[in-house]
mmCIF file of C-alpha atoms in Angstrom:
data_model
loop_
_atom_site.group_PDB
_atom_site.id
_atom_site.type_symbol
_atom_site.label_atom_id
_atom_site.label_comp_id
_atom_site.label_asym_id
_atom_site.label_seq_id
_atom_site.Cartn_x
_atom_site.Cartn_y
_atom_site.Cartn_z
ATOM 1 C CA MET A 274 -72.268 -77.132 103.137
ATOM 2 C CA LYS A 275 -71.547 -79.759 100.498
ATOM 3 C CA ARG A 276 -68.279 -79.150 98.703
ATOM 4 C CA LYS A 277 -68.372 -78.637 94.945
ATOM 5 C CA LYS A 278 -66.768 -81.431 92.915
ATOM 6 C CA ILE A 279 -64.151 -80.162 90.472
ATOM 7 C CA ILE A 280 -62.495 -82.594 88.053
ATOM 8 C CA VAL A 281 -59.347 -81.696 86.125
ATOM 9 C CA ILE A 282 -58.464 -83.812 83.095
ATOM 10 C CA GLY A 283 -54.765 -83.774 82.266
ATOM 11 C CA ALA A 284 -51.509 -83.110 84.129
ATOM 12 C CA GLY A 285 -49.743 -80.868 81.633
ATOM 13 C CA TYR A 286 -48.680 -77.266 82.203
ATOM 14 C CA ALA A 287 -52.228 -75.882 82.155
ATOM 15 C CA GLY A 288 -53.847 -78.348 84.550
ATOM 16 C CA ILE A 289 -50.932 -78.278 86.982
ATOM 17 C CA ALA A 290 -50.645 -74.472 86.888
ATOM 18 C CA PHE A 291 -54.342 -74.338 87.831
ATOM 19 C CA LEU A 292 -54.032 -76.738 90.760
ATOM 20 C CA LYS A 293 -50.775 -75.208 92.028
ATOM 21 C CA SER A 294 -52.311 -71.703 91.992
ATOM 22 C CA LEU A 295 -55.266 -72.576 94.257
ATOM 23 C CA ASP A 296 -55.161 -71.448 97.891
ATOM 24 C CA GLU A 297 -56.202 -73.232 101.088
ATOM 25 C CA GLU A 298 -59.690 -71.714 101.053
ATOM 26 C CA CYS A 299 -60.344 -73.281 97.652
ATOM 27 C CA PHE A 300 -59.419 -76.724 98.995
ATOM 28 C CA ARG A 301 -61.677 -76.158 102.001
ATOM 29 C CA LEU A 302 -64.641 -75.288 99.770
ATOM 30 C CA GLY A 303 -63.964 -77.544 96.775
ATOM 31 C CA ASP A 304 -63.358 -81.269 96.257
ATOM 32 C CA PHE A 305 -60.620 -81.460 93.599
ATOM 33 C CA THR A 306 -59.743 -84.540 91.538
ATOM 34 C CA ILE A 307 -57.207 -84.844 88.727
ATOM 35 C CA ILE A 308 -57.546 -87.647 86.171
ATOM 36 C CA ASN A 309 -54.454 -88.424 84.118
ATOM 37 C CA LYS A 310 -53.259 -91.554 82.317
ATOM 38 C CA ASN A 311 -49.834 -91.262 83.957
ATOM 39 C CA SER A 312 -48.867 -90.798 87.604
ATOM 40 C CA TYR A 313 -46.458 -88.018 86.686
ATOM 41 C CA HIS A 314 -46.081 -84.593 85.081
ATOM 42 C CA TYR A 315 -43.205 -83.734 82.748
ATOM 43 C CA HIS A 316 -41.647 -80.754 80.981
ATOM 44 C CA SER A 317 -43.153 -81.261 77.507
ATOM 45 C CA THR A 318 -40.905 -78.453 76.194
ATOM 46 C CA MET A 319 -37.895 -80.624 77.088
ATOM 47 C CA LEU A 320 -38.966 -83.875 75.428
ATOM 48 C CA HIS A 321 -36.355 -83.412 72.699
ATOM 49 C CA LYS A 322 -33.738 -83.885 75.437
ATOM 50 C CA VAL A 323 -35.393 -87.101 76.579
ATOM 51 C CA ALA A 324 -35.325 -88.313 72.960
ATOM 52 C CA THR A 325 -31.541 -87.905 72.822
ATOM 53 C CA ALA A 326 -30.851 -88.988 76.432
ATOM 54 C CA GLU A 327 -29.444 -85.536 77.153
ATOM 55 C CA LYS A 328 -28.819 -85.009 80.873
ATOM 56 C CA SER A 329 -30.169 -81.576 81.776
ATOM 57 C CA GLY A 330 -31.868 -81.619 85.147
ATOM 58 C CA LYS A 331 -35.131 -83.099 86.355
ATOM 59 C CA ILE A 332 -37.792 -83.414 83.660
ATOM 60 C CA MET A 333 -40.375 -85.784 85.199
ATOM 61 C CA PHE A 334 -42.178 -85.277 88.524
ATOM 62 C CA ASP A 335 -44.461 -87.668 90.401
ATOM 63 C CA LEU A 336 -47.830 -85.979 90.936
ATOM 64 C CA ARG A 337 -47.977 -86.853 94.627
ATOM 65 C CA GLU A 338 -44.556 -85.248 95.014
ATOM 66 C CA PHE A 339 -45.953 -81.743 94.591
ATOM 67 C CA LEU A 340 -49.768 -81.674 94.532
ATOM 68 C CA HIS A 341 -51.788 -80.565 97.566
ATOM 69 C CA PRO A 342 -52.724 -83.589 99.735
ATOM 70 C CA GLU A 343 -56.430 -82.717 99.392
ATOM 71 C CA ILE A 344 -56.294 -83.396 95.626
ATOM 72 C CA LYS A 345 -57.411 -86.883 94.614
ATOM 73 C CA ILE A 346 -55.286 -88.451 91.862
ATOM 74 C CA ILE A 347 -56.949 -90.921 89.475
ATOM 75 C CA GLN A 348 -54.458 -92.642 87.148
ATOM 76 C CA GLN A 349 -56.767 -93.653 84.318
ATOM 77 C CA SER A 350 -57.452 -92.715 80.705
ATOM 78 C CA VAL A 351 -60.579 -90.674 80.022
ATOM 79 C CA THR A 352 -62.809 -92.259 77.375
ATOM 80 C CA ASP A 353 -65.849 -89.959 77.369
ATOM 81 C CA ILE A 354 -67.190 -86.673 78.693
ATOM 82 C CA ASP A 355 -70.957 -86.471 79.203
ATOM 83 C CA GLU A 356 -71.580 -82.723 79.419
ATOM 84 C CA LYS A 357 -75.330 -83.077 79.840
ATOM 85 C CA ASN A 358 -75.176 -85.362 82.876
ATOM 86 C CA HIS A 359 -71.888 -84.027 84.272
ATOM 87 C CA ILE A 360 -70.099 -87.377 84.057
ATOM 88 C CA VAL A 361 -66.507 -88.215 83.113
ATOM 89 C CA THR A 362 -66.012 -91.828 82.032
ATOM 90 C CA THR A 363 -62.648 -93.539 82.236
ATOM 91 C CA GLU A 364 -61.455 -96.997 81.272
ATOM 92 C CA PHE A 365 -62.396 -98.248 84.736
ATOM 93 C CA GLY A 366 -65.243 -96.112 86.059
ATOM 94 C CA THR A 367 -67.335 -92.942 86.065
ATOM 95 C CA PHE A 368 -66.973 -89.709 88.009
ATOM 96 C CA ASN A 369 -69.549 -86.977 88.606
ATOM 97 C CA TYR A 370 -68.587 -83.319 88.630
ATOM 98 C CA ASP A 371 -70.019 -79.885 89.313
ATOM 99 C CA TYR A 372 -67.236 -78.180 87.371
ATOM 100 C CA LEU A 373 -64.921 -79.644 84.756
ATOM 101 C CA VAL A 374 -61.524 -78.336 83.693
ATOM 102 C CA VAL A 375 -60.303 -79.996 80.492
ATOM 103 C CA ALA A 376 -56.540 -79.655 80.142
ATOM 104 C CA ALA A 377 -55.947 -82.889 78.249
ATOM 105 C CA GLY A 378 -52.894 -81.700 76.324
ATOM 106 C CA PHE A 379 -51.707 -82.464 72.797
ATOM 107 C CA GLU A 380 -51.304 -85.427 70.493
ATOM 108 C CA LYS A 381 -49.346 -85.923 67.287
ATOM 109 C CA GLU A 382 -50.807 -84.444 64.111
ATOM 110 C CA SER A 383 -50.114 -86.644 61.098
ATOM 111 C CA PHE A 384 -52.225 -84.733 58.539
ATOM 112 C CA ASN A 385 -53.310 -88.163 57.224
ATOM 113 C CA LEU A 386 -49.909 -88.592 55.603
ATOM 114 C CA LYS A 387 -49.465 -91.923 53.854
ATOM 115 C CA GLY A 388 -46.969 -94.130 55.694
ATOM 116 C CA ILE A 389 -46.977 -92.073 58.914
ATOM 117 C CA GLU A 390 -46.695 -95.334 60.886
ATOM 118 C CA ASN A 391 -43.073 -95.511 59.708
ATOM 119 C CA ALA A 392 -42.149 -92.499 61.854
ATOM 120 C CA MET A 393 -41.579 -92.029 65.573
ATOM 121 C CA PHE A 394 -43.038 -89.105 67.505
ATOM 122 C CA ILE A 395 -41.886 -86.774 70.271
ATOM 123 C CA ASP A 396 -45.362 -86.608 71.783
ATOM 124 C CA SER A 397 -44.934 -88.075 75.263
ATOM 125 C CA TYR A 398 -42.272 -88.881 77.813
ATOM 126 C CA ILE A 399 -42.475 -92.610 77.067
ATOM 127 C CA GLN A 400 -42.327 -92.194 73.275
ATOM 128 C CA SER A 401 -39.384 -89.795 73.570
ATOM 129 C CA GLY A 402 -37.547 -92.320 75.724
ATOM 130 C CA ARG A 403 -38.157 -94.973 73.073
ATOM 131 C CA ILE A 404 -36.575 -92.733 70.444
ATOM 132 C CA ALA A 405 -33.435 -92.515 72.609
ATOM 133 C CA GLU A 406 -33.348 -96.304 72.872
ATOM 134 C CA VAL A 407 -33.749 -96.734 69.099
ATOM 135 C CA ILE A 408 -30.986 -94.219 68.371
ATOM 136 C CA LYS A 409 -28.613 -96.027 70.735
ATOM 137 C CA ARG A 410 -29.374 -99.415 69.163
ATOM 138 C CA LYS A 411 -29.060 -98.135 65.602
ATOM 139 C CA PHE A 412 -25.871 -96.234 66.406
ATOM 140 C CA ASP A 413 -24.175 -99.348 67.797
ATOM 141 C CA LYS A 414 -25.248 -101.349 64.744
ATOM 142 C CA ALA A 415 -24.033 -98.594 62.400
ATOM 143 C CA VAL A 416 -20.613 -98.512 64.052
ATOM 144 C CA GLU A 417 -20.295 -102.275 63.793
ATOM 145 C CA SER A 418 -21.278 -102.343 60.112
ATOM 146 C CA GLY A 419 -19.495 -99.137 59.147
ATOM 147 C CA ALA A 420 -22.610 -98.040 57.251
ATOM 148 C CA GLY A 421 -23.274 -94.872 59.248
ATOM 149 C CA LEU A 422 -26.645 -93.490 60.357
ATOM 150 C CA ASN A 423 -29.096 -91.067 58.749
ATOM 151 C CA ILE A 424 -31.761 -89.478 60.969
ATOM 152 C CA ALA A 425 -34.554 -87.533 59.265
ATOM 153 C CA VAL A 426 -36.389 -84.933 61.341
ATOM 154 C CA CYS A 427 -39.666 -84.047 59.643
ATOM 155 C CA GLY A 428 -40.749 -80.558 60.662
ATOM 156 C CA GLY A 429 -38.836 -77.285 61.002
ATOM 157 C CA GLY A 430 -40.687 -75.868 64.000
ATOM 158 C CA LEU A 431 -39.340 -75.388 67.519
ATOM 159 C CA THR A 432 -39.466 -79.080 68.453
ATOM 160 C CA GLY A 433 -37.846 -80.173 65.199
ATOM 161 C CA ILE A 434 -35.044 -77.620 65.487
ATOM 162 C CA GLU A 435 -34.321 -78.344 69.148
ATOM 163 C CA PHE A 436 -34.359 -82.098 68.595
ATOM 164 C CA ALA A 437 -32.156 -81.873 65.477
ATOM 165 C CA ALA A 438 -29.597 -79.760 67.358
ATOM 166 C CA SER A 439 -29.586 -82.071 70.393
ATOM 167 C CA CYS A 440 -29.363 -85.093 68.110
ATOM 168 C CA ALA A 441 -26.425 -83.670 66.150
ATOM 169 C CA ASN A 442 -24.560 -82.945 69.405
ATOM 170 C CA MET A 443 -25.285 -86.432 70.668
ATOM 171 C CA LEU A 444 -24.023 -88.114 67.486
ATOM 172 C CA LYS A 445 -20.852 -86.012 67.503
ATOM 173 C CA ASN A 446 -20.129 -86.918 71.125
ATOM 174 C CA LYS A 447 -20.785 -90.610 70.475
ATOM 175 C CA CYS A 448 -18.486 -90.607 67.456
ATOM 176 C CA GLU A 449 -15.729 -88.969 69.500
ATOM 177 C CA PHE A 450 -16.237 -91.365 72.422
ATOM 178 C CA HIS A 451 -15.928 -94.383 70.103
ATOM 179 C CA ARG A 452 -12.945 -92.732 68.383
ATOM 180 C CA LEU A 453 -14.418 -93.213 64.949
ATOM 181 C CA SER A 454 -12.368 -92.149 61.960
ATOM 182 C CA SER A 455 -13.367 -88.887 60.295
ATOM 183 C CA ASP A 456 -14.539 -90.822 57.245
ATOM 184 C CA LEU A 457 -16.873 -93.018 59.292
ATOM 185 C CA ALA A 458 -18.050 -90.131 61.518
ATOM 186 C CA ALA A 459 -19.057 -88.237 58.369
ATOM 187 C CA LYS A 460 -21.631 -90.967 57.685
ATOM 188 C CA PHE A 461 -23.617 -90.062 60.817
ATOM 189 C CA ASN A 462 -26.017 -87.289 59.813
ATOM 190 C CA VAL A 463 -29.128 -85.433 60.929
ATOM 191 C CA HIS A 464 -31.414 -84.017 58.219
ATOM 192 C CA LEU A 465 -33.986 -81.345 59.134
ATOM 193 C CA ILE A 466 -36.834 -81.201 56.604
ATOM 194 C CA SER A 467 -38.801 -77.951 56.561
ATOM 195 C CA SER A 468 -41.690 -77.001 54.286
ATOM 196 C CA THR A 469 -41.010 -73.265 54.664
ATOM 197 C CA PRO A 470 -38.423 -71.165 52.790
ATOM 198 C CA ARG A 471 -36.729 -70.339 56.118
ATOM 199 C CA LEU A 472 -36.875 -71.584 59.684
ATOM 200 C CA LEU A 473 -39.079 -69.971 62.349
ATOM 201 C CA THR A 474 -40.883 -67.528 60.094
ATOM 202 C CA PHE A 475 -42.164 -65.599 63.143
ATOM 203 C CA PHE A 476 -38.535 -64.478 63.624
ATOM 204 C CA SER A 477 -36.928 -61.829 61.431
ATOM 205 C CA GLU A 478 -34.941 -63.060 58.425
ATOM 206 C CA LYS A 479 -31.722 -62.138 60.247
ATOM 207 C CA LEU A 480 -32.564 -64.177 63.340
ATOM 208 C CA SER A 481 -33.916 -67.023 61.227
ATOM 209 C CA LYS A 482 -30.585 -67.145 59.375
ATOM 210 C CA LYS A 483 -28.666 -67.225 62.658
ATOM 211 C CA THR A 484 -30.785 -70.195 63.698
ATOM 212 C CA ALA A 485 -30.024 -72.030 60.443
ATOM 213 C CA ASP A 486 -26.328 -71.131 60.546
ATOM 214 C CA LYS A 487 -25.926 -72.495 64.060
ATOM 215 C CA LEU A 488 -27.699 -75.726 63.137
ATOM 216 C CA GLU A 489 -25.438 -76.182 60.134
ATOM 217 C CA ASN A 490 -22.381 -75.502 62.309
ATOM 218 C CA LEU A 491 -23.529 -78.384 64.492
ATOM 219 C CA GLY A 492 -23.688 -80.572 61.395
ATOM 220 C CA VAL A 493 -27.439 -80.527 60.743
ATOM 221 C CA LYS A 494 -28.318 -80.676 57.039
ATOM 222 C CA ILE A 495 -31.333 -78.412 56.446
ATOM 223 C CA MET A 496 -33.751 -78.971 53.575
ATOM 224 C CA HIS A 497 -35.878 -75.842 53.028
ATOM 225 C CA ASN A 498 -39.031 -75.603 50.889
ATOM 226 C CA THR A 499 -39.397 -79.371 50.975
ATOM 227 C CA ARG A 500 -42.868 -80.924 51.002
ATOM 228 C CA ILE A 501 -43.149 -84.490 52.276
ATOM 229 C CA SER A 502 -45.500 -86.578 50.139
ATOM 230 C CA SER A 503 -45.285 -89.908 51.985
ATOM 231 C CA LEU A 504 -43.163 -92.031 54.284
ATOM 232 C CA GLU A 505 -41.869 -95.530 53.747
ATOM 233 C CA LYS A 506 -39.851 -97.779 55.994
ATOM 234 C CA GLY A 507 -36.411 -96.224 55.712
ATOM 235 C CA ARG A 508 -37.369 -93.445 53.306
ATOM 236 C CA VAL A 509 -38.952 -89.994 53.250
ATOM 237 C CA ASN A 510 -40.552 -89.156 49.908
ATOM 238 C CA PHE A 511 -40.925 -85.602 48.614
ATOM 239 C CA ASN A 512 -42.925 -84.159 45.766
ATOM 240 C CA GLU A 513 -39.653 -84.451 43.911
ATOM 241 C CA GLY A 514 -37.146 -87.051 45.043
ATOM 242 C CA GLY A 515 -36.630 -88.434 48.522
ATOM 243 C CA LEU A 516 -34.231 -89.189 51.369
ATOM 244 C CA ASP A 517 -33.138 -92.574 52.722
ATOM 245 C CA ALA A 518 -33.198 -92.601 56.517
ATOM 246 C CA ASP A 519 -32.457 -95.163 59.210
ATOM 247 C CA LEU A 520 -34.756 -93.323 61.625
ATOM 248 C CA ILE A 521 -37.636 -90.946 60.826
ATOM 249 C CA VAL A 522 -38.832 -88.620 63.601
ATOM 250 C CA TRP A 523 -42.034 -86.658 62.943
ATOM 251 C CA THR A 524 -42.186 -83.189 64.547
ATOM 252 C CA ALA A 525 -44.399 -81.444 61.984
ATOM 253 C CA GLY A 526 -47.352 -80.605 64.167
ATOM 254 C CA VAL A 527 -49.634 -81.319 67.103
ATOM 255 C CA LYS A 528 -53.357 -81.147 67.784
ATOM 256 C CA GLY A 529 -55.552 -81.158 70.853
ATOM 257 C CA ALA A 530 -56.217 -84.476 72.594
ATOM 258 C CA SER A 531 -58.582 -86.886 70.852
ATOM 259 C CA ILE A 532 -60.917 -86.928 73.864
ATOM 260 C CA VAL A 533 -61.772 -83.385 72.717
ATOM 261 C CA SER A 534 -61.501 -83.757 68.933
ATOM 262 C CA ASP A 535 -63.775 -86.827 69.047
ATOM 263 C CA SER A 536 -66.315 -85.255 71.420
ATOM 264 C CA ASP A 537 -69.581 -83.464 70.640
ATOM 265 C CA VAL A 538 -68.236 -80.079 71.698
ATOM 266 C CA GLU A 539 -67.455 -77.815 68.740
ATOM 267 C CA ASN A 540 -63.706 -77.869 68.090
ATOM 268 C CA GLU A 541 -61.075 -77.597 65.409
ATOM 269 C CA ARG A 542 -58.230 -80.128 65.556
ATOM 270 C CA GLY A 543 -59.022 -80.769 69.192
ATOM 271 C CA ARG A 544 -59.107 -77.112 70.214
ATOM 272 C CA VAL A 545 -62.270 -75.519 71.623
ATOM 273 C CA LYS A 546 -62.935 -71.840 71.054
ATOM 274 C CA VAL A 547 -63.404 -70.543 74.589
ATOM 275 C CA ASP A 548 -65.023 -67.327 75.804
ATOM 276 C CA PRO A 549 -63.115 -64.573 77.685
ATOM 277 C CA LYS A 550 -63.460 -66.562 80.920
ATOM 278 C CA LEU A 551 -62.245 -69.807 79.317
ATOM 279 C CA HIS A 552 -65.681 -71.441 79.323
ATOM 280 C CA ALA A 553 -66.711 -73.894 76.646
ATOM 281 C CA PRO A 554 -69.411 -72.544 74.270
ATOM 282 C CA ASP A 555 -72.781 -72.088 76.013
ATOM 283 C CA SER A 556 -71.411 -73.383 79.321
ATOM 284 C CA THR A 557 -70.690 -72.007 82.783
ATOM 285 C CA ASP A 558 -69.349 -75.206 84.348
ATOM 286 C CA ARG A 559 -66.865 -76.495 81.741
ATOM 287 C CA PHE A 560 -63.492 -74.904 81.051
ATOM 288 C CA TYR A 561 -60.903 -75.708 78.395
ATOM 289 C CA ILE A 562 -57.288 -74.658 78.894
ATOM 290 C CA GLY A 563 -53.893 -75.424 77.395
ATOM 291 C CA ASP A 564 -53.530 -77.278 74.093
ATOM 292 C CA VAL A 565 -57.256 -78.077 73.897
ATOM 293 C CA SER A 566 -58.302 -74.411 74.002
ATOM 294 C CA ALA A 567 -58.401 -71.754 71.308
ATOM 295 C CA VAL A 568 -58.043 -68.228 72.716
ATOM 296 C CA SER A 569 -58.819 -65.290 70.455
ATOM 297 C CA ASP A 570 -55.870 -62.979 69.830
ATOM 298 C CA GLY A 571 -58.227 -60.087 69.103
ATOM 299 C CA LYS A 572 -57.021 -59.939 65.500
ATOM 300 C CA GLY A 573 -59.254 -62.574 63.958
ATOM 301 C CA GLY A 574 -56.991 -65.471 64.868
ATOM 302 C CA PHE A 575 -55.963 -67.509 67.893
ATOM 303 C CA TYR A 576 -52.862 -67.620 70.048
ATOM 304 C CA PRO A 577 -50.638 -70.639 69.361
ATOM 305 C CA PRO A 578 -50.860 -73.277 72.118
ATOM 306 C CA THR A 579 -47.623 -72.772 74.059
ATOM 307 C CA ALA A 580 -46.496 -73.659 77.575
ATOM 308 C CA GLN A 581 -46.473 -69.953 78.354
ATOM 309 C CA ILE A 582 -50.152 -69.359 77.634
ATOM 310 C CA ALA A 583 -51.090 -72.671 79.288
ATOM 311 C CA CYS A 584 -49.447 -71.600 82.562
ATOM 312 C CA GLU A 585 -51.147 -68.210 82.477
ATOM 313 C CA GLN A 586 -54.528 -69.823 81.784
ATOM 314 C CA GLY A 587 -54.069 -72.101 84.773
ATOM 315 C CA ALA A 588 -53.170 -69.230 87.103
ATOM 316 C CA TYR A 589 -56.093 -67.154 85.809
ATOM 317 C CA LEU A 590 -58.556 -70.018 86.240
ATOM 318 C CA ALA A 591 -57.462 -70.467 89.866
ATOM 319 C CA ARG A 592 -58.492 -66.861 90.540
ATOM 320 C CA GLU A 593 -61.795 -67.482 88.790
ATOM 321 C CA PHE A 594 -62.457 -70.588 90.882
ATOM 322 C CA LYS A 595 -61.674 -68.690 94.066
ATOM 323 C CA ALA A 596 -64.544 -66.378 93.126
ATOM 324 C CA ILE A 597 -66.820 -69.275 92.146
ATOM 325 C CA LEU A 598 -66.267 -71.171 95.399
ATOM 326 C CA THR A 599 -66.666 -68.076 97.583
ATOM 327 C CA ASN A 600 -69.684 -66.788 95.612
ATOM 328 C CA SER A 601 -67.794 -63.600 94.779
ATOM 329 C CA ALA A 602 -68.066 -61.431 91.694
ATOM 330 C CA PHE A 603 -65.431 -62.053 89.029
ATOM 331 C CA ASP A 604 -65.408 -59.761 86.003
ATOM 332 C CA GLU A 605 -61.781 -60.222 84.930
ATOM 333 C CA PRO A 606 -61.444 -61.618 81.375
ATOM 334 C CA PHE A 607 -58.421 -63.712 80.445
ATOM 335 C CA LYS A 608 -55.795 -61.621 78.704
ATOM 336 C CA PHE A 609 -52.533 -62.859 77.281
ATOM 337 C CA LYS A 610 -49.425 -61.051 76.155
ATOM 338 C CA SER A 611 -46.548 -63.241 75.055
ATOM 339 C CA ASN A 612 -43.182 -62.595 76.682
ATOM 340 C CA GLY A 613 -41.502 -64.060 73.635
ATOM 341 C CA VAL A 614 -40.093 -67.257 72.150
ATOM 342 C CA ILE A 615 -36.770 -68.974 72.830
ATOM 343 C CA CYS A 616 -35.368 -71.719 70.608
ATOM 344 C CA SER A 617 -32.535 -73.816 72.056
ATOM 345 C CA ILE A 618 -29.879 -74.904 69.576
ATOM 346 C CA GLY A 619 -27.505 -77.100 71.501
ATOM 347 C CA HIS A 620 -26.401 -76.736 75.118
ATOM 348 C CA THR A 621 -25.168 -73.138 75.232
ATOM 349 C CA TYR A 622 -26.798 -71.353 72.310
ATOM 350 C CA ALA A 623 -30.311 -70.143 71.598
ATOM 351 C CA THR A 624 -32.137 -67.652 69.421
ATOM 352 C CA ALA A 625 -34.948 -65.635 70.916
ATOM 353 C CA GLN A 626 -37.497 -62.900 70.478
ATOM 354 C CA ILE A 627 -38.201 -61.526 73.965
ATOM 355 C CA LEU A 628 -40.373 -58.494 74.734
ATOM 356 C CA GLY A 629 -39.818 -57.178 71.222
ATOM 357 C CA PHE A 630 -36.053 -57.698 71.272
ATOM 358 C CA GLU A 631 -34.170 -60.289 69.255
ATOM 359 C CA MET A 632 -31.053 -61.993 70.539
ATOM 360 C CA ALA A 633 -28.854 -64.988 69.858
ATOM 361 C CA GLY A 634 -26.105 -66.758 71.736
ATOM 362 C CA PHE A 635 -25.424 -67.768 75.319
ATOM 363 C CA LEU A 636 -27.709 -65.272 77.088
ATOM 364 C CA PRO A 637 -31.026 -66.563 75.671
ATOM 365 C CA SER A 638 -29.937 -70.130 76.461
ATOM 366 C CA ILE A 639 -29.493 -69.054 80.097
ATOM 367 C CA LEU A 640 -32.922 -67.400 80.016
ATOM 368 C CA LYS A 641 -34.434 -70.642 78.701
ATOM 369 C CA THR A 642 -32.889 -72.545 81.603
ATOM 370 C CA MET A 643 -34.238 -69.940 84.033
ATOM 371 C CA VAL A 644 -37.759 -70.411 82.633
ATOM 372 C CA GLU A 645 -37.463 -74.173 83.151
ATOM 373 C CA LYS A 646 -36.158 -73.697 86.703
ATOM 374 C CA LYS A 647 -38.971 -71.254 87.466
ATOM 375 C CA TRP A 648 -41.481 -74.002 86.674
ATOM 376 C CA ASN A 649 -39.582 -76.415 88.935
ATOM 377 C CA VAL A 650 -39.892 -73.860 91.737
ATOM 378 C CA LYS A 651 -43.629 -73.560 91.048
ATOM 379 C CA LEU A 652 -43.906 -77.310 91.561
ATOM 380 C CA LEU A 653 -41.523 -77.991 94.425
ATOM 381 C CA GLY A 654 -40.628 -74.672 95.985
ATOM 382 C CA LEU A 655 -37.073 -73.393 96.323
ATOM 383 C CA LYS A 656 -35.488 -76.846 96.051
ATOM 384 C CA GLY A 657 -36.814 -77.033 92.476
ATOM 385 C CA ALA A 658 -34.241 -74.439 91.428
ATOM 386 C CA PHE A 659 -31.453 -76.908 92.128
ATOM 387 C CA LEU A 660 -32.868 -79.860 90.182
#
């Protein structure tokens, strides 16, 4: 019997969780191919650490290091999806499929802001590494000139907060290593610009305040209720006033990959509203998971695209494909219940809302590390816990 051709687009949490959850029977019955522009997978929730060159375990993994040997790996960028003829087009060729799993991930969301080209983005492993290089170069120049360094972080969400905290720690350590005077060290600052009246509005006011207090203790200068009107080279403009900055890092939002937002399939900001079995509208052979999917929360809205829901979608879809490939009935709809949210603020402190409980301090930071290690184990087995 001819094996069904299954193509997976994207090697983020969703696509990898799907492939890693398949069993041997699935590989015997199905011909699986993953198409990704890079030859590796990375912890996207840890990119803020890459952007500050923070050493905190293994973040990037070569795909061949952990994927089943039956899976074909195509390192190319997808340029078009022809749903009618079941063809995926890349920069170098075309590929036919029987089933398509689109897990293409996220891209930066600029909201058409004037001057956005003057900012850097934490939207990929490579871009995050470039931020680290720029910070190092600008820091050395600032020490030599004695002018100091202002870093503006635009966006008070999880990524912005975690990057600002890591950045503040990094600057403090660099200043101490170079034995800068207190007067000169005081000229090295991180500014976190948030459009909301308080950080992480899905937290209680008490926990939100603890988050802000810890950031300020690290030296981060928080600007609440501040709307950015435009960016210039070396300056962030607000509706009233502005801030001079030697480096502007944009963390104010993401959207689904452009291969989805630019396609004919109905979507909103690159996210496709999927049915209870994660199918695309009016389709039984195309699935959208991760950042490019919009899953109803049953309350008139959609769940936010997090690593947690992406991993659960991938595991669920593997069970669905087991049924598809074995011609078995599958009536289980995808259901999601969030275990909570953890926000790292430095190396040993985090704020969190977990299973209805709120906490702050060392314990949630340990839990965050355990979540990261759990994913390593999913990829590499027991040895992943020690990376």
